[in-house]
Structures are given as C-alpha cells and as structure tokens.
Amino acid sequence: MSNNRTVSGMRPTGALHLGHYFGVLKNWVEMQHEMEAFFFVADWHALTSDFADPTRIKGFVPELVMDWVASGLDPQKCTIFQQSQVKQHAELHLLLSMITPLGWLERCPTYKEQQQQITNKDLGNYGFLGYPVLMASDILIYRPQWVPVGQDQLPHLEMTREICRRFNHFYGEYLVEPQARLTPAAKCPGLDGRKMSKSYGNAIHLGEPMEDIIPKVRGMKTDENRLRRNDPGNPEVCNLFPYHVLMTAEDRQAEIRQGCTSAGLGCVDCKKILLESLERFLTPIHERRRELESRPDTVWDILRDGNARAREEAERTMEGVRQRLSFDF
Ligand code: TRP
C-alpha cells in the first residue's frame, strides 16, 4: 500500500531555535505543499522526562504551535494537532506494547545513551523504555509513507518499521511501513560550532529579538588561525560561514568566500552581512508571531480543528486494527 502522506512530531520542551528550523521545520514547511501532512505536539512524550513537574508542558504547547505557524506551517495546508487529544494513540500504544520484544527496547541506542548521559532525571521508568512504542503508534496510526525527522530519531524510526512488520506478520498486511525523510538542508551548528542546543547556551531562538542576537554574533569565533585582518581566512573552519550557507543569497556567499580567502573581507564586516541575513530571515517570523500572540485564540482554534481531523483518521485506522485483533466488539 502506498500513499502520499507524512507525519511528524516535536516534544513541547521550550522555544525553538535555528537548529530546529533548519534541521526539521524547514522540511515540514516544504512537505506541506507536496503531500497530505500531519504535524503534532508530542506532549505525552514530553512527560517521559518531565513527569515530576508536568505543569510547564501546558504552556509550551501553544508556544510550539506559534513557532510552527510563524515559521510557515499553514493550518490550511496541513493538519496541526496535539497528541494527548487524540486518545487513539494511547490505545494503539497499548496494543503494540504487547507485540514489542523487550530486547528491542533495551538495545535501542537512544535509550542506552540517555540512561547514561542524563543523570539529573530518573529515567528508570516503564514509560521511558516504551518511548519508541508510543512514537511507533503516533506514526503507524496515520499509515504515512514518509516521516521527516532529524538524524537523532533514526533508531526510533527503524523500530517503528520493525514493529510495523511484526504487526503485519501476526495480523495480516495492514499497517504501512514508513520511511525516514532526512532534511536535505545542511545542519545549523551552534554559535560555538557544537550542535545547537538550548542546554549548551549556543542557540539563536526563532523568537529572539535582533538586539539580543547582535552581541551573540559579535562574540562568535571565526577561523582561529586568522590572527590579523590581513591574514587570509578559511571558511571551512569558521563557525560563521555555515550560517551564510543557510541564510545568505548564493551569489553573496561566493563573494564572502572569495573575500575571506583573499583577506579582502574582514570578520567584523562578514558578521555585519550575517546580521543582515539573520534579520531578513527572522523579521517575517517575528511579525507572524506577534500577530498570533495578539490573538491567543487562534492557536487553540488551529488545534481544535486539527485534533478533530487527526482523530477521524486515527479512528479509521483503529477500526481496522481492532478488527484484525478480534477486538471489534
Ligand atoms: N521523538 C521525537 C523527538 O524527540 C518526537 C516524536 C514523537 C516524533 N513522536 C513522533 C517524531 C512521531 C516523528 C514522528 O524529536
């Protein structure tokens, strides 16, 4: 069975930054024009780590939707919804949990890594182990062909495919085995060259005002071998240049590369050009965000419509699932 549908989600854990935009969101915005798209706030998934203090999640839900819509997701073009408001996800999660071998979950690389690395939170829970099963349910319930995710989610998607095959093996071909669609655009590194992350303090948020961004860009390290203004630089080892690749017009990029390697363009001026590019990129996002903030009902209206639409699709799949498990009473 094949279709032209896509599903993806994000956890509501705080403001989105450029890394999220160029890593995932940009792909979503493009895909909404190419196929039938479902994008959701994975609020139950946020609970797997924030269960001790879940109150913050509620505030992050509308914030996330505002970031999405401000960045170009169009509720007329795609379905924007909230995981916890489509209870069918929980039902499928329960059923899939019955057929998911423990070994698959225990061997999941993200599970092992996070158990070791995140020491300030208790991750020794059933729900955390089952994170990939809930994610499989989120996806399989819409029977999509494509799932646009970042590199870090590939092990989860692989497990979704395995669970799908196991379901179809037991109960007959019904669920669709989805494929990952990685973002074609280059990654956006953090201001210090590491992965952009709120916890590293190296991020530029989509809602961040220019006056806060200016000192951050001024403080960025460029080619550290370029000690004097007259030394030629190397864009390949500069923290700034990847941003030009993402945000500065291509002919301008070529000029910058040429200016840098010939010592014609200094880092201070190069940063000025980047600030212009950032401003051009962020201004429409900021404007749309302010508009949404001035009418808070808009976000809830978007979610209400999206939830209803998602529920209908999810219920359709569940009817078939119940039948195949002889649970259609
Ligand atoms: N695990 C994903 C993340 O942390 C979020 C997510 C939950 C998701 N369910 C999903 C992504 C289903 C794609 C499809 O980014």
Short mmCIF file of N, CA and C in Angstrom, two decimals, residues 102-280:
data_model
loop_
_atom_site.label_atom_id
_atom_site.label_comp_id
_atom_site.label_asym_id
_atom_site.label_seq_id
_atom_site.Cartn_x
_atom_site.Cartn_y
_atom_site.Cartn_z
N LEU A 102 10.95 -6.94 24.58
CA LEU A 102 11.72 -6.10 25.50
C LEU A 102 13.14 -5.84 25.00
N GLY A 103 13.73 -6.87 24.40
CA GLY A 103 15.12 -6.75 23.94
C GLY A 103 15.30 -5.60 22.95
N TRP A 104 14.32 -5.41 22.06
CA TRP A 104 14.40 -4.31 21.09
C TRP A 104 14.53 -2.98 21.83
N LEU A 105 13.71 -2.83 22.88
CA LEU A 105 13.67 -1.55 23.60
C LEU A 105 14.95 -1.35 24.42
N GLU A 106 15.39 -2.43 25.06
CA GLU A 106 16.59 -2.34 25.90
C GLU A 106 17.83 -2.07 25.08
N ARG A 107 17.83 -2.55 23.84
CA ARG A 107 19.01 -2.36 22.98
C ARG A 107 18.95 -1.06 22.17
N CYS A 108 17.86 -0.31 22.27
CA CYS A 108 17.72 0.92 21.48
C CYS A 108 18.84 1.90 21.85
N PRO A 109 19.63 2.35 20.86
CA PRO A 109 20.78 3.21 21.18
C PRO A 109 20.41 4.48 21.95
N THR A 110 19.27 5.10 21.61
CA THR A 110 18.90 6.34 22.30
C THR A 110 18.58 6.06 23.76
N TYR A 111 18.02 4.89 24.02
CA TYR A 111 17.68 4.52 25.40
C TYR A 111 18.95 4.35 26.23
N LYS A 112 19.89 3.58 25.69
CA LYS A 112 21.14 3.32 26.41
C LYS A 112 21.90 4.63 26.66
N GLU A 113 22.00 5.44 25.59
CA GLU A 113 22.74 6.71 25.69
C GLU A 113 22.16 7.63 26.75
N GLN A 114 20.83 7.83 26.68
CA GLN A 114 20.22 8.79 27.60
C GLN A 114 20.23 8.28 29.03
N GLN A 115 20.11 6.97 29.21
CA GLN A 115 20.23 6.40 30.55
C GLN A 115 21.57 6.78 31.15
N GLN A 116 22.62 6.73 30.31
CA GLN A 116 23.96 7.02 30.81
C GLN A 116 24.19 8.51 30.99
N GLN A 117 23.68 9.31 30.01
CA GLN A 117 24.07 10.73 29.99
C GLN A 117 23.20 11.62 30.87
N ILE A 118 21.91 11.34 30.92
CA ILE A 118 21.03 12.22 31.70
C ILE A 118 20.95 11.68 33.12
N THR A 119 21.67 12.32 34.02
CA THR A 119 21.76 11.79 35.38
C THR A 119 20.92 12.60 36.36
N ASN A 120 20.43 13.78 35.91
CA ASN A 120 19.65 14.62 36.83
C ASN A 120 18.16 14.27 36.81
N LYS A 121 17.78 13.27 35.98
CA LYS A 121 16.37 12.86 35.95
C LYS A 121 16.30 11.35 36.08
N ASP A 122 15.22 10.89 36.68
CA ASP A 122 15.05 9.44 36.81
C ASP A 122 14.43 8.89 35.54
N LEU A 123 15.21 8.15 34.79
CA LEU A 123 14.71 7.59 33.53
C LEU A 123 14.47 6.09 33.64
N GLY A 124 14.48 5.58 34.87
CA GLY A 124 14.30 4.15 35.05
C GLY A 124 12.83 3.75 35.07
N ASN A 125 12.05 4.30 34.14
CA ASN A 125 10.61 4.04 34.14
C ASN A 125 10.18 3.24 32.92
N TYR A 126 9.05 2.57 33.11
CA TYR A 126 8.39 1.82 32.05
C TYR A 126 8.11 2.74 30.84
N GLY A 127 7.59 3.94 31.10
CA GLY A 127 7.22 4.86 30.02
C GLY A 127 8.43 5.27 29.20
N PHE A 128 9.54 5.47 29.85
CA PHE A 128 10.74 5.89 29.11
C PHE A 128 11.26 4.75 28.23
N LEU A 129 11.23 3.55 28.77
CA LEU A 129 11.64 2.37 27.98
C LEU A 129 10.72 2.24 26.75
N GLY A 130 9.44 2.56 26.97
CA GLY A 130 8.46 2.38 25.90
C GLY A 130 8.33 3.58 24.96
N TYR A 131 9.17 4.60 25.16
CA TYR A 131 9.13 5.80 24.31
C TYR A 131 9.00 5.45 22.82
N PRO A 132 9.83 4.52 22.30
CA PRO A 132 9.73 4.22 20.86
C PRO A 132 8.41 3.54 20.47
N VAL A 133 7.75 2.88 21.41
CA VAL A 133 6.48 2.22 21.08
C VAL A 133 5.39 3.28 20.92
N LEU A 134 5.43 4.30 21.80
CA LEU A 134 4.47 5.40 21.66
C LEU A 134 4.73 6.14 20.34
N MET A 135 6.00 6.33 20.03
CA MET A 135 6.34 7.00 18.78
C MET A 135 5.87 6.17 17.58
N ALA A 136 6.03 4.86 17.65
CA ALA A 136 5.56 3.99 16.57
C ALA A 136 4.05 4.14 16.40
N SER A 137 3.33 4.25 17.53
CA SER A 137 1.87 4.42 17.46
C SER A 137 1.51 5.74 16.81
N ASP A 138 2.22 6.82 17.21
CA ASP A 138 1.97 8.14 16.62
C ASP A 138 2.04 8.09 15.10
N ILE A 139 2.99 7.31 14.63
CA ILE A 139 3.24 7.27 13.18
C ILE A 139 2.28 6.29 12.50
N LEU A 140 2.29 5.05 12.96
CA LEU A 140 1.57 3.99 12.24
C LEU A 140 0.07 4.26 12.19
N ILE A 141 -0.46 4.99 13.15
CA ILE A 141 -1.89 5.23 13.22
C ILE A 141 -2.38 6.09 12.04
N TYR A 142 -1.45 6.79 11.37
CA TYR A 142 -1.84 7.58 10.18
C TYR A 142 -1.41 6.91 8.88
N ARG A 143 -0.75 5.76 8.99
CA ARG A 143 -0.28 5.00 7.84
C ARG A 143 0.42 5.87 6.77
N PRO A 144 1.41 6.65 7.21
CA PRO A 144 2.10 7.53 6.25
C PRO A 144 3.22 6.80 5.51
N GLN A 145 3.61 7.39 4.41
CA GLN A 145 4.74 6.89 3.63
C GLN A 145 6.04 7.48 4.18
N TRP A 146 5.98 8.74 4.63
CA TRP A 146 7.19 9.48 4.97
C TRP A 146 7.13 10.04 6.38
N VAL A 147 8.29 9.99 7.06
CA VAL A 147 8.39 10.63 8.36
C VAL A 147 9.64 11.52 8.36
N PRO A 148 9.45 12.84 8.30
CA PRO A 148 10.61 13.73 8.30
C PRO A 148 11.13 13.90 9.73
N VAL A 149 12.34 13.42 9.98
CA VAL A 149 12.94 13.53 11.31
C VAL A 149 14.41 13.90 11.18
N GLY A 150 14.98 14.33 12.27
CA GLY A 150 16.42 14.57 12.33
C GLY A 150 17.14 13.24 12.51
N GLN A 151 18.43 13.27 12.23
CA GLN A 151 19.32 12.10 12.35
C GLN A 151 19.12 11.35 13.68
N ASP A 152 18.97 12.12 14.76
CA ASP A 152 18.91 11.52 16.10
C ASP A 152 17.70 10.60 16.28
N GLN A 153 16.70 10.74 15.42
CA GLN A 153 15.48 9.94 15.57
C GLN A 153 15.48 8.67 14.72
N LEU A 154 16.55 8.45 13.97
CA LEU A 154 16.57 7.29 13.06
C LEU A 154 16.40 5.95 13.78
N PRO A 155 17.04 5.74 14.94
CA PRO A 155 16.82 4.45 15.62
C PRO A 155 15.34 4.23 15.98
N HIS A 156 14.65 5.31 16.34
CA HIS A 156 13.23 5.19 16.67
C HIS A 156 12.41 4.82 15.44
N LEU A 157 12.80 5.42 14.32
CA LEU A 157 12.05 5.13 13.11
C LEU A 157 12.28 3.69 12.65
N GLU A 158 13.50 3.22 12.83
CA GLU A 158 13.82 1.83 12.49
C GLU A 158 12.96 0.89 13.34
N MET A 159 12.80 1.24 14.62
CA MET A 159 11.98 0.40 15.49
C MET A 159 10.51 0.45 15.07
N THR A 160 10.06 1.62 14.64
CA THR A 160 8.69 1.75 14.13
C THR A 160 8.47 0.78 12.98
N ARG A 161 9.46 0.70 12.09
CA ARG A 161 9.34 -0.19 10.94
C ARG A 161 9.31 -1.65 11.38
N GLU A 162 10.13 -1.97 12.39
CA GLU A 162 10.15 -3.35 12.88
C GLU A 162 8.83 -3.73 13.55
N ILE A 163 8.30 -2.81 14.32
CA ILE A 163 7.01 -3.07 15.00
C ILE A 163 5.91 -3.23 13.95
N CYS A 164 5.99 -2.40 12.92
CA CYS A 164 5.01 -2.48 11.83
C CYS A 164 5.05 -3.86 11.16
N ARG A 165 6.26 -4.32 10.86
CA ARG A 165 6.39 -5.63 10.20
C ARG A 165 5.87 -6.75 11.10
N ARG A 166 6.14 -6.63 12.39
CA ARG A 166 5.69 -7.66 13.32
C ARG A 166 4.16 -7.66 13.41
N PHE A 167 3.57 -6.48 13.43
CA PHE A 167 2.11 -6.38 13.44
C PHE A 167 1.54 -7.07 12.20
N ASN A 168 2.07 -6.70 11.04
CA ASN A 168 1.55 -7.25 9.79
C ASN A 168 1.77 -8.76 9.69
N HIS A 169 2.86 -9.23 10.29
CA HIS A 169 3.15 -10.66 10.31
C HIS A 169 2.09 -11.42 11.13
N PHE A 170 1.72 -10.88 12.28
CA PHE A 170 0.74 -11.55 13.13
C PHE A 170 -0.69 -11.41 12.62
N TYR A 171 -1.03 -10.21 12.14
CA TYR A 171 -2.46 -9.89 11.93
C TYR A 171 -2.82 -9.63 10.46
N GLY A 172 -1.86 -9.80 9.56
CA GLY A 172 -2.13 -9.55 8.15
C GLY A 172 -1.70 -8.15 7.75
N GLU A 173 -1.26 -8.01 6.49
CA GLU A 173 -0.78 -6.73 5.98
C GLU A 173 -1.82 -5.63 6.19
N TYR A 174 -1.51 -4.68 7.02
CA TYR A 174 -2.47 -3.60 7.23
C TYR A 174 -1.75 -2.26 7.45
N LEU A 175 -0.81 -2.26 8.40
CA LEU A 175 -0.10 -1.00 8.68
C LEU A 175 0.95 -0.78 7.59
N VAL A 176 1.24 0.50 7.32
CA VAL A 176 2.18 0.86 6.26
C VAL A 176 3.56 1.10 6.86
N GLU A 177 4.58 0.50 6.23
CA GLU A 177 5.94 0.68 6.73
C GLU A 177 6.48 2.02 6.22
N PRO A 178 6.70 2.97 7.14
CA PRO A 178 7.10 4.31 6.69
C PRO A 178 8.61 4.43 6.48
N GLN A 179 8.99 5.46 5.75
CA GLN A 179 10.42 5.73 5.54
C GLN A 179 10.81 7.07 6.12
N ALA A 180 12.04 7.16 6.60
CA ALA A 180 12.55 8.43 7.12
C ALA A 180 12.81 9.37 5.96
N ARG A 181 12.55 10.64 6.18
CA ARG A 181 12.97 11.64 5.19
C ARG A 181 13.83 12.66 5.92
N LEU A 182 15.12 12.53 5.71
CA LEU A 182 16.06 13.43 6.39
C LEU A 182 16.03 14.79 5.70
N THR A 183 16.29 15.82 6.48
CA THR A 183 16.30 17.17 5.94
C THR A 183 17.43 17.31 4.93
N PRO A 184 17.10 17.75 3.70
CA PRO A 184 18.17 17.90 2.71
C PRO A 184 19.13 19.04 3.06
N ALA A 185 18.64 20.07 3.72
CA ALA A 185 19.49 21.24 4.02
C ALA A 185 20.60 20.85 4.98
N ALA A 186 21.69 21.59 4.89
CA ALA A 186 22.81 21.36 5.81
C ALA A 186 22.35 21.66 7.23
N LYS A 187 23.04 21.06 8.17
CA LYS A 187 22.72 21.31 9.56
C LYS A 187 23.14 22.71 9.97
N CYS A 188 22.45 23.23 10.98
CA CYS A 188 22.82 24.54 11.52
C CYS A 188 23.54 24.32 12.84
N PRO A 189 24.86 24.52 12.88
CA PRO A 189 25.60 24.31 14.13
C PRO A 189 25.30 25.41 15.13
N GLY A 190 25.69 25.21 16.37
CA GLY A 190 25.55 26.24 17.38
C GLY A 190 26.56 27.35 17.18
N LEU A 191 26.42 28.43 17.94
CA LEU A 191 27.30 29.59 17.80
C LEU A 191 28.76 29.23 18.04
N ASP A 192 29.00 28.15 18.81
CA ASP A 192 30.38 27.74 19.11
C ASP A 192 30.82 26.55 18.25
N GLY A 193 30.00 26.18 17.26
CA GLY A 193 30.40 25.09 16.37
C GLY A 193 29.90 23.72 16.82
N ARG A 194 29.51 23.59 18.09
CA ARG A 194 28.92 22.32 18.52
C ARG A 194 27.47 22.26 18.03
N LYS A 195 26.78 21.16 18.30
CA LYS A 195 25.37 21.06 17.93
C LYS A 195 24.59 22.18 18.62
N MET A 196 23.68 22.84 17.90
CA MET A 196 22.91 23.91 18.54
C MET A 196 21.94 23.31 19.55
N SER A 197 22.01 23.80 20.77
CA SER A 197 21.17 23.26 21.83
C SER A 197 20.99 24.30 22.93
N LYS A 198 19.75 24.39 23.40
CA LYS A 198 19.45 25.33 24.48
C LYS A 198 20.37 25.08 25.68
N SER A 199 20.62 23.79 25.96
CA SER A 199 21.41 23.47 27.17
C SER A 199 22.89 23.82 27.01
N TYR A 200 23.38 23.98 25.80
CA TYR A 200 24.76 24.42 25.60
C TYR A 200 24.88 25.96 25.61
N GLY A 201 23.75 26.65 25.62
CA GLY A 201 23.80 28.12 25.59
C GLY A 201 24.38 28.66 24.28
N ASN A 202 24.22 27.92 23.18
CA ASN A 202 24.82 28.35 21.91
C ASN A 202 23.77 28.51 20.82
N ALA A 203 22.53 28.85 21.25
CA ALA A 203 21.41 28.86 20.30
C ALA A 203 20.93 30.28 19.99
N ILE A 204 20.31 30.41 18.81
CA ILE A 204 19.54 31.61 18.48
C ILE A 204 18.09 31.15 18.32
N HIS A 205 17.20 31.68 19.16
CA HIS A 205 15.81 31.24 19.10
C HIS A 205 15.06 31.97 18.01
N LEU A 206 14.02 31.29 17.49
CA LEU A 206 13.26 31.88 16.38
C LEU A 206 12.56 33.16 16.80
N GLY A 207 12.23 33.28 18.09
CA GLY A 207 11.53 34.48 18.55
C GLY A 207 12.47 35.53 19.14
N GLU A 208 13.76 35.29 19.04
CA GLU A 208 14.73 36.17 19.73
C GLU A 208 14.86 37.52 19.01
N PRO A 209 14.77 38.64 19.78
CA PRO A 209 14.91 39.95 19.13
C PRO A 209 16.34 40.20 18.65
N MET A 210 16.46 41.01 17.58
CA MET A 210 17.77 41.28 16.99
C MET A 210 18.75 41.85 18.02
N GLU A 211 18.23 42.68 18.94
CA GLU A 211 19.20 43.29 19.88
C GLU A 211 19.87 42.25 20.78
N ASP A 212 19.23 41.11 20.98
CA ASP A 212 19.89 40.04 21.75
C ASP A 212 20.83 39.21 20.87
N ILE A 213 20.53 39.19 19.57
CA ILE A 213 21.32 38.36 18.66
C ILE A 213 22.64 39.05 18.30
N ILE A 214 22.60 40.38 18.20
CA ILE A 214 23.80 41.13 17.78
C ILE A 214 25.03 40.79 18.63
N PRO A 215 24.95 40.89 19.98
CA PRO A 215 26.16 40.55 20.75
C PRO A 215 26.58 39.09 20.61
N LYS A 216 25.61 38.20 20.40
CA LYS A 216 25.95 36.78 20.22
C LYS A 216 26.78 36.58 18.97
N VAL A 217 26.35 37.23 17.88
CA VAL A 217 27.08 37.07 16.61
C VAL A 217 28.45 37.74 16.72
N ARG A 218 28.50 38.92 17.37
CA ARG A 218 29.79 39.61 17.54
C ARG A 218 30.78 38.74 18.28
N GLY A 219 30.27 37.92 19.21
CA GLY A 219 31.16 37.09 20.02
C GLY A 219 31.54 35.77 19.38
N MET A 220 31.00 35.49 18.19
CA MET A 220 31.30 34.19 17.56
C MET A 220 32.75 34.09 17.14
N LYS A 221 33.32 32.88 17.32
CA LYS A 221 34.69 32.64 16.86
C LYS A 221 34.67 32.34 15.37
N THR A 222 35.61 32.95 14.66
CA THR A 222 35.73 32.66 13.22
C THR A 222 36.93 31.72 13.04
N ASP A 223 37.65 31.81 11.93
CA ASP A 223 38.84 30.97 11.74
C ASP A 223 39.91 31.41 12.75
N GLU A 224 40.23 30.51 13.67
CA GLU A 224 41.13 30.91 14.76
C GLU A 224 42.58 31.09 14.31
N ASN A 225 42.86 30.62 13.09
CA ASN A 225 44.21 30.85 12.55
C ASN A 225 44.36 32.22 11.90
N ARG A 226 43.23 32.89 11.74
CA ARG A 226 43.29 34.20 11.11
C ARG A 226 43.50 35.23 12.21
N LEU A 227 44.76 35.49 12.53
CA LEU A 227 45.06 36.32 13.69
C LEU A 227 44.95 37.80 13.37
N ARG A 228 45.38 38.19 12.18
CA ARG A 228 45.33 39.60 11.79
C ARG A 228 44.36 39.81 10.64
N ARG A 229 43.90 41.03 10.51
CA ARG A 229 42.95 41.38 9.46
C ARG A 229 43.49 41.03 8.08
N ASN A 230 44.81 41.13 7.90
CA ASN A 230 45.39 40.90 6.58
C ASN A 230 45.70 39.44 6.28
N ASP A 231 45.53 38.56 7.27
CA ASP A 231 45.70 37.13 7.01
C ASP A 231 44.50 36.62 6.22
N PRO A 232 44.75 35.75 5.23
CA PRO A 232 43.59 35.12 4.57
C PRO A 232 42.91 34.13 5.52
N GLY A 233 41.61 33.98 5.38
CA GLY A 233 40.87 33.07 6.26
C GLY A 233 40.41 31.82 5.52
N ASN A 234 39.91 30.86 6.27
CA ASN A 234 39.41 29.62 5.69
C ASN A 234 37.96 29.39 6.13
N PRO A 235 37.00 29.60 5.22
CA PRO A 235 35.58 29.46 5.58
C PRO A 235 35.24 28.05 6.10
N GLU A 236 36.02 27.04 5.68
CA GLU A 236 35.69 25.66 6.07
C GLU A 236 35.84 25.43 7.58
N VAL A 237 36.67 26.25 8.24
CA VAL A 237 36.86 26.03 9.68
C VAL A 237 36.25 27.18 10.50
N CYS A 238 35.45 28.02 9.83
CA CYS A 238 34.86 29.19 10.50
C CYS A 238 33.46 28.83 11.02
N ASN A 239 33.14 29.24 12.24
CA ASN A 239 31.80 28.96 12.79
C ASN A 239 30.70 29.76 12.09
N LEU A 240 31.11 30.89 11.49
CA LEU A 240 30.14 31.80 10.89
C LEU A 240 29.66 31.30 9.52
N PHE A 241 30.59 30.77 8.75
CA PHE A 241 30.28 30.50 7.34
C PHE A 241 29.09 29.57 7.11
N PRO A 242 28.95 28.51 7.93
CA PRO A 242 27.77 27.64 7.72
C PRO A 242 26.45 28.42 7.78
N TYR A 243 26.41 29.49 8.54
CA TYR A 243 25.19 30.31 8.61
C TYR A 243 24.97 31.06 7.29
N HIS A 244 26.07 31.53 6.69
CA HIS A 244 25.91 32.18 5.37
C HIS A 244 25.35 31.17 4.37
N VAL A 245 25.83 29.93 4.45
CA VAL A 245 25.35 28.90 3.52
C VAL A 245 23.83 28.73 3.67
N LEU A 246 23.35 28.84 4.91
CA LEU A 246 21.92 28.64 5.14
C LEU A 246 21.09 29.88 4.84
N MET A 247 21.65 31.06 5.07
CA MET A 247 20.81 32.26 5.09
C MET A 247 21.18 33.38 4.14
N THR A 248 22.36 33.34 3.56
CA THR A 248 22.79 34.43 2.69
C THR A 248 22.63 33.99 1.23
N ALA A 249 22.21 34.94 0.38
CA ALA A 249 22.00 34.61 -1.04
C ALA A 249 23.27 34.00 -1.64
N GLU A 250 23.09 33.08 -2.61
CA GLU A 250 24.23 32.30 -3.10
C GLU A 250 25.33 33.15 -3.74
N ASP A 251 24.95 34.17 -4.51
CA ASP A 251 25.99 34.98 -5.14
C ASP A 251 26.80 35.74 -4.08
N ARG A 252 26.11 36.15 -3.04
CA ARG A 252 26.76 36.83 -1.93
C ARG A 252 27.71 35.88 -1.19
N GLN A 253 27.29 34.63 -1.05
CA GLN A 253 28.14 33.62 -0.40
C GLN A 253 29.47 33.48 -1.13
N ALA A 254 29.38 33.46 -2.45
CA ALA A 254 30.59 33.30 -3.27
C ALA A 254 31.53 34.48 -3.04
N GLU A 255 30.94 35.68 -2.97
CA GLU A 255 31.74 36.88 -2.70
C GLU A 255 32.42 36.79 -1.34
N ILE A 256 31.67 36.29 -0.35
CA ILE A 256 32.21 36.20 1.00
C ILE A 256 33.38 35.21 1.04
N ARG A 257 33.17 34.07 0.39
CA ARG A 257 34.24 33.06 0.35
C ARG A 257 35.50 33.65 -0.28
N GLN A 258 35.30 34.32 -1.40
CA GLN A 258 36.41 34.93 -2.12
C GLN A 258 37.07 36.01 -1.25
N GLY A 259 36.25 36.85 -0.62
CA GLY A 259 36.78 37.93 0.22
C GLY A 259 37.55 37.39 1.42
N CYS A 260 37.04 36.33 2.01
CA CYS A 260 37.67 35.73 3.20
C CYS A 260 39.02 35.13 2.85
N THR A 261 39.05 34.31 1.79
CA THR A 261 40.29 33.58 1.46
C THR A 261 41.35 34.50 0.88
N SER A 262 40.95 35.72 0.43
CA SER A 262 41.94 36.64 -0.12
C SER A 262 42.25 37.78 0.86
N ALA A 263 41.68 37.68 2.06
CA ALA A 263 41.85 38.72 3.09
C ALA A 263 41.23 40.06 2.68
N GLY A 264 40.38 40.05 1.65
CA GLY A 264 39.69 41.27 1.24
C GLY A 264 38.55 41.64 2.20
N LEU A 265 37.96 40.64 2.81
CA LEU A 265 36.82 40.86 3.71
C LEU A 265 37.23 40.46 5.12
N GLY A 266 37.02 41.38 6.07
CA GLY A 266 37.36 41.08 7.47
C GLY A 266 36.20 40.41 8.18
N CYS A 267 36.51 39.80 9.33
CA CYS A 267 35.47 39.07 10.07
C CYS A 267 34.40 40.01 10.61
N VAL A 268 34.77 41.22 10.97
CA VAL A 268 33.78 42.16 11.51
C VAL A 268 32.73 42.47 10.44
N ASP A 269 33.20 42.71 9.22
CA ASP A 269 32.25 43.01 8.13
C ASP A 269 31.44 41.77 7.75
N CYS A 270 32.10 40.63 7.81
CA CYS A 270 31.42 39.37 7.50
C CYS A 270 30.26 39.15 8.47
N LYS A 271 30.50 39.50 9.73
CA LYS A 271 29.45 39.37 10.74
C LYS A 271 28.31 40.36 10.48
N LYS A 272 28.66 41.54 9.98
CA LYS A 272 27.60 42.51 9.65
C LYS A 272 26.68 41.96 8.58
N ILE A 273 27.30 41.31 7.57
CA ILE A 273 26.49 40.73 6.50
C ILE A 273 25.59 39.63 7.07
N LEU A 274 26.15 38.84 7.98
CA LEU A 274 25.34 37.76 8.57
C LEU A 274 24.16 38.33 9.36
N LEU A 275 24.42 39.42 10.09
CA LEU A 275 23.32 40.02 10.86
C LEU A 275 22.21 40.51 9.93
N GLU A 276 22.60 41.03 8.76
CA GLU A 276 21.57 41.42 7.78
C GLU A 276 20.77 40.21 7.32
N SER A 277 21.50 39.13 7.05
CA SER A 277 20.82 37.90 6.60
C SER A 277 19.88 37.38 7.68
N LEU A 278 20.35 37.39 8.92
CA LEU A 278 19.52 36.92 10.02
C LEU A 278 18.27 37.78 10.16
N GLU A 279 18.46 39.08 10.02
CA GLU A 279 17.32 39.98 10.17
C GLU A 279 16.30 39.73 9.06
N ARG A 280 16.80 39.54 7.85
CA ARG A 280 15.90 39.28 6.72
C ARG A 280 15.14 37.97 6.94
#
